[in-house]
PDB file of C-alpha atoms in Angstrom:
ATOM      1  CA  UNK A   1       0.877  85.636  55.226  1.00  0.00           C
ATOM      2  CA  UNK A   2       1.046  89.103  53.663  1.00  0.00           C
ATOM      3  CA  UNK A   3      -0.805  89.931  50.712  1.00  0.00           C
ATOM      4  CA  UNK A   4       0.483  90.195  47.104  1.00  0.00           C
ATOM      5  CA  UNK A   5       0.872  93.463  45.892  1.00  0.00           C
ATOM      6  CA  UNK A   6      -1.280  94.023  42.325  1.00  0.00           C
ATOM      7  CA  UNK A   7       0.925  94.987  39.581  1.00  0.00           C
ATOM      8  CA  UNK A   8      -0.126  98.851  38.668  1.00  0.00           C
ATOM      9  CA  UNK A   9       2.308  99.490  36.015  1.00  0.00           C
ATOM     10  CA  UNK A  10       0.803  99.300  32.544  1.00  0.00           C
ATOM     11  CA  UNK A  11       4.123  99.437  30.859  1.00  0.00           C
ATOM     12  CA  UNK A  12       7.403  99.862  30.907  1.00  0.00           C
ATOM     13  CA  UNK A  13       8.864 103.042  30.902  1.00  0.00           C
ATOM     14  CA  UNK A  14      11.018 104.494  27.709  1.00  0.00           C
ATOM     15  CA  UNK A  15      12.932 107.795  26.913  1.00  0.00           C
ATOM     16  CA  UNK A  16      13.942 107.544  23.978  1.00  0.00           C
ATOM     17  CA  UNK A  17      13.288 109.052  19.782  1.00  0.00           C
ATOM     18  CA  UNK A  18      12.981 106.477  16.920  1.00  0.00           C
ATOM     19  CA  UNK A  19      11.507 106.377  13.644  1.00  0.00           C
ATOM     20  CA  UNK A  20       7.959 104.772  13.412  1.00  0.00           C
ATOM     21  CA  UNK A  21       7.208 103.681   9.763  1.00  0.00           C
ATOM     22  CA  UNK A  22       3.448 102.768  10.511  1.00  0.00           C
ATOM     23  CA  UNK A  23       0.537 104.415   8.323  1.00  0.00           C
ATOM     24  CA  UNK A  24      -0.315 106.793  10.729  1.00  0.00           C
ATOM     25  CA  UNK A  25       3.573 108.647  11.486  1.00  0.00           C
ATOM     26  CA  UNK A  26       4.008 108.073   7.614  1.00  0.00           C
ATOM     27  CA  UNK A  27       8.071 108.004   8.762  1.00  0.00           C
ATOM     28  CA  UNK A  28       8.505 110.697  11.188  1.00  0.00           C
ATOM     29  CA  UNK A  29      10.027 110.062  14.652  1.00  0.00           C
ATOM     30  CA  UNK A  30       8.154 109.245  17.740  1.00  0.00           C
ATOM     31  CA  UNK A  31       9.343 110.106  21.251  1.00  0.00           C
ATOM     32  CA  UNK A  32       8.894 106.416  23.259  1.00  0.00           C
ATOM     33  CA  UNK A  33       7.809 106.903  26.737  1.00  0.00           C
ATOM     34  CA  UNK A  34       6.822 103.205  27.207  1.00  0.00           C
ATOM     35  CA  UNK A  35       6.941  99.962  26.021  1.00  0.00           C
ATOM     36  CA  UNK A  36       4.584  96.654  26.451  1.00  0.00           C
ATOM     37  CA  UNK A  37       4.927  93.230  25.060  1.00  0.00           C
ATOM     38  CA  UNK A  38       3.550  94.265  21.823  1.00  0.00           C
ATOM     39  CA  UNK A  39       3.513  97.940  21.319  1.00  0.00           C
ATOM     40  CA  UNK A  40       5.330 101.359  22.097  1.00  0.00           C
ATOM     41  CA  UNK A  41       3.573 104.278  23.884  1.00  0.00           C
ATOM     42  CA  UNK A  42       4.963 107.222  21.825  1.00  0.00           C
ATOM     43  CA  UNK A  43       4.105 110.966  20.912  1.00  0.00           C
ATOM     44  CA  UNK A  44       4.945 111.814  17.251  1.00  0.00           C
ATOM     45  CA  UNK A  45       6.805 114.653  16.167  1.00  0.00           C
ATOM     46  CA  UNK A  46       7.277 116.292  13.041  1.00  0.00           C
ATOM     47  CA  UNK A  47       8.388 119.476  11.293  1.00  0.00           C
ATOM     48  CA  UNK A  48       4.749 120.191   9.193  1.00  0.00           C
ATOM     49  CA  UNK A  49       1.719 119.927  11.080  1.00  0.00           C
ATOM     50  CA  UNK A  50      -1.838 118.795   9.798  1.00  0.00           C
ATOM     51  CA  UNK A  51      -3.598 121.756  12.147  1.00  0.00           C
ATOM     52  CA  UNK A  52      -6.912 120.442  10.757  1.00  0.00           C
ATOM     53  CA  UNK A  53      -6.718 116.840  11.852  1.00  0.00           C
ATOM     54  CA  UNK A  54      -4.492 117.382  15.126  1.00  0.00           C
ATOM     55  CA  UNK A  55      -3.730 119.291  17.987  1.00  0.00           C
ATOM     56  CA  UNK A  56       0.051 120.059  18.476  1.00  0.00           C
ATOM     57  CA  UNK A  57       2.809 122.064  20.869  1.00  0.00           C
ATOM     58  CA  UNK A  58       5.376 124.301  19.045  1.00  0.00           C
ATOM     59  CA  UNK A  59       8.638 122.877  20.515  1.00  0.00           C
ATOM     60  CA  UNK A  60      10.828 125.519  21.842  1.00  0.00           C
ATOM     61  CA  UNK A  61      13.994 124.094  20.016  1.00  0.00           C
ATOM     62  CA  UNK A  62      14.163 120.908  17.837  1.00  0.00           C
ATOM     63  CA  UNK A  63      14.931 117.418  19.188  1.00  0.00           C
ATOM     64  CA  UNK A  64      17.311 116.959  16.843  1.00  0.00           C
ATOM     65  CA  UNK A  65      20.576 118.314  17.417  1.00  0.00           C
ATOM     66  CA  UNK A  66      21.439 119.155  13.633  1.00  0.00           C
ATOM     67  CA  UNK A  67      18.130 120.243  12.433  1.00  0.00           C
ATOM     68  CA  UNK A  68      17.007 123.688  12.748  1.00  0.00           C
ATOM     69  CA  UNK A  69      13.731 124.020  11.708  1.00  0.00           C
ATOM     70  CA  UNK A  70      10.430 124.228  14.046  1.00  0.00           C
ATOM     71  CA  UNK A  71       9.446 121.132  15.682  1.00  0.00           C
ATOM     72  CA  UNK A  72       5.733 120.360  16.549  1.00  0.00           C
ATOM     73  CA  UNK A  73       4.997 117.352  19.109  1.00  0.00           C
ATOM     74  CA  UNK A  74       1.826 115.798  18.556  1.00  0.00           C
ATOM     75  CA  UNK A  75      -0.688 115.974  22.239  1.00  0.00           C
ATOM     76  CA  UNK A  76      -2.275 112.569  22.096  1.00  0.00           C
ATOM     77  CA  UNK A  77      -0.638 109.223  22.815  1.00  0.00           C
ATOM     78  CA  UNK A  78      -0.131 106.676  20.170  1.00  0.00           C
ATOM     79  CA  UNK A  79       0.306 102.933  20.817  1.00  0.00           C
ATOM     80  CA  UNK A  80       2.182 101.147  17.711  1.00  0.00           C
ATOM     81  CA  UNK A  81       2.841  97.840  17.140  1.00  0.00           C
ATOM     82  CA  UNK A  82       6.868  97.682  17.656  1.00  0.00           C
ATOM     83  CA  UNK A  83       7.604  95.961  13.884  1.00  0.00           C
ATOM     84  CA  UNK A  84       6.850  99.392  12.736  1.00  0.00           C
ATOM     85  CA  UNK A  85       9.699 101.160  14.524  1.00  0.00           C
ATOM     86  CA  UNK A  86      13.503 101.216  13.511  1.00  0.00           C
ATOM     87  CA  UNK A  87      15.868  99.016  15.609  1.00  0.00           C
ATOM     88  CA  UNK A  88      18.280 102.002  16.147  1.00  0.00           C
ATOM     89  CA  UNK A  89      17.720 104.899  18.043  1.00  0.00           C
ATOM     90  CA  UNK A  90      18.769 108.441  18.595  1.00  0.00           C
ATOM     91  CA  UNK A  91      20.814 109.131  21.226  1.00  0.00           C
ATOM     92  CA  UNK A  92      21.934 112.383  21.259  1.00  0.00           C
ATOM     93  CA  UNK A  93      17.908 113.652  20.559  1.00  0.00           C
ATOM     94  CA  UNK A  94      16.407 115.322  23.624  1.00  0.00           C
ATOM     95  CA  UNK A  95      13.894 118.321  24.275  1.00  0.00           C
ATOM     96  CA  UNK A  96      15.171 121.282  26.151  1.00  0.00           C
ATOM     97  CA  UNK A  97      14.265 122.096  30.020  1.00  0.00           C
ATOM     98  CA  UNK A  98      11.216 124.288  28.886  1.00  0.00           C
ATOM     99  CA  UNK A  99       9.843 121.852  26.650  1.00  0.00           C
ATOM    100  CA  UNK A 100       9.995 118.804  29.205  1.00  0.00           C
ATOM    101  CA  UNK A 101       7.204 120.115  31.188  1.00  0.00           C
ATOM    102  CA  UNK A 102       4.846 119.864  28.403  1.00  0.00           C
ATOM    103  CA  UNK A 103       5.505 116.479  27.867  1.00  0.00           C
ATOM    104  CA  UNK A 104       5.873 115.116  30.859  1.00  0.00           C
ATOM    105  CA  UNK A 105       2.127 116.637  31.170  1.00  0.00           C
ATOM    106  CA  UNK A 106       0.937 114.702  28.237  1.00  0.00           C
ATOM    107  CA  UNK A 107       2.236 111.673  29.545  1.00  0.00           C
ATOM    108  CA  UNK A 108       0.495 112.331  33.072  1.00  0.00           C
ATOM    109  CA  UNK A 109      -2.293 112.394  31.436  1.00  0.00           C
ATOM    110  CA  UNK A 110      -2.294 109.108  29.440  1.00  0.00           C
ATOM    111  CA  UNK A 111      -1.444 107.501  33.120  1.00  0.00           C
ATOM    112  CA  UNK A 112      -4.293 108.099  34.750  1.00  0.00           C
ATOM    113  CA  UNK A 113      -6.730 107.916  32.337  1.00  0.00           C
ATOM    114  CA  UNK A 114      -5.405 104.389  31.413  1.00  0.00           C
ATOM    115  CA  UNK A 115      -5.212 103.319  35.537  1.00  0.00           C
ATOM    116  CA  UNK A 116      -8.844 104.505  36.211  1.00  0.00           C
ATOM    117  CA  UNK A 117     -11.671 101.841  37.471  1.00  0.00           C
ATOM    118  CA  UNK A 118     -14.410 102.163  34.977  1.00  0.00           C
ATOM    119  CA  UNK A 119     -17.461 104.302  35.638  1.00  0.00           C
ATOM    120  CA  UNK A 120     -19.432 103.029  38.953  1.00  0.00           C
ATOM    121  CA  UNK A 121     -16.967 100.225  39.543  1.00  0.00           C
ATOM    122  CA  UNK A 122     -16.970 101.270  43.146  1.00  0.00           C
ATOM    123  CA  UNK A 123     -20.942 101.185  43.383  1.00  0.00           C
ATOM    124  CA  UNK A 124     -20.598  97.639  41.526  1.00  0.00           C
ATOM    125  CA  UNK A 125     -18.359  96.375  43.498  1.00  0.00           C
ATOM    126  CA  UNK A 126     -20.423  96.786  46.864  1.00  0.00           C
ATOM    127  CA  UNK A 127     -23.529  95.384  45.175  1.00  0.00           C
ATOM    128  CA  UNK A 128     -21.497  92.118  44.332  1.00  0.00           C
ATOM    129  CA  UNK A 129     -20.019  91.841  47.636  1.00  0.00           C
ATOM    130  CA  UNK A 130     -23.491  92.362  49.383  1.00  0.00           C
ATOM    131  CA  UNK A 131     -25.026  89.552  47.615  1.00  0.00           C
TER     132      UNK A 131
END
C-alpha cells in the first residue's frame, strides 16, 4: 500500500478585496488571500496610515478603480473571523503589476512561517524514536 500524503495546505487560497468591519480594520477593505473554516487571511488597506502603530507599503496606484487618492497596504497578516466581512465583494479591485510583487512577498512570508516545525522538533523527534 502507498502512503497517505499529509495535507500541507493551511488554507484555502483567496484573491479577492472586501470590507472587514472588525475592531481592528475599523471598516476599511482587506485584500483576502486565504480562507479557513473560520477565518480570512487578509492584508488591510487604507488611505490614512497610523505610521506609529504599523508598518505599511505606499501602493503605486489605488486598488480601487474610481478612487484616486494614495493607497497604503498594511505588511503583516491578519486572520478575522469571517462574520466580520461583507458578503459582497469587489470585483473590478486589483493592484497593478509593480505592486503585486510586494504582496505576493508578504504572503510568502506568512507561508512559511506558519508551515515551520517548531524549534528542535527534528532533535525531538530522534530522541522519541530512539527510546
Amino acid at each position: 500500500m502507498s502512503r497517505r500524503k499529509k495535507k500541507t495546505r493551511k488554507y484555502k487560497p483567496r484573491n479577492e478585496f472586501r470590507r472587514n468591519i472588525s475592531k481592528s480594520a475599523k471598516g476599511h477593505f482587506d485584500y483576502i488571500f486565504g480562507e479557513t473554516d473560520t477565518h480570512y487571511k487578509s492584508l488591510g488597506l487604507t488611505t490614512h496610515p497610523q505610521e506609529e502603530k504599523f508598518n505599511y507599503h505606499e501602493l503605486t496606484e489605488n486598488p480601487n478603480p474610481e478612487d484616486n487618492r494614495k493607497s497604503f497596504l498594511k505588511l503583516n497578516v491578519r486572520s478575522t473571523n469571517k462574520k466580520f466581512f461583507d458578503k459582497i465583494t469587489k470585483d473590478n479591485w486589483k493592484f497593478s503589476k509593480e505592486d503585486m510583487p510586494v504582496v505576493r512577498h508578504i504572503i510568502k512570508k506568512y507561508k512559511k512561517s506558519t508551515n515551520r516545525k517548531p524549534k528542535n522538533w527534528y532533535t525531538k523527534k530522534a530522541k522519541k524514536n530512539n527510546k
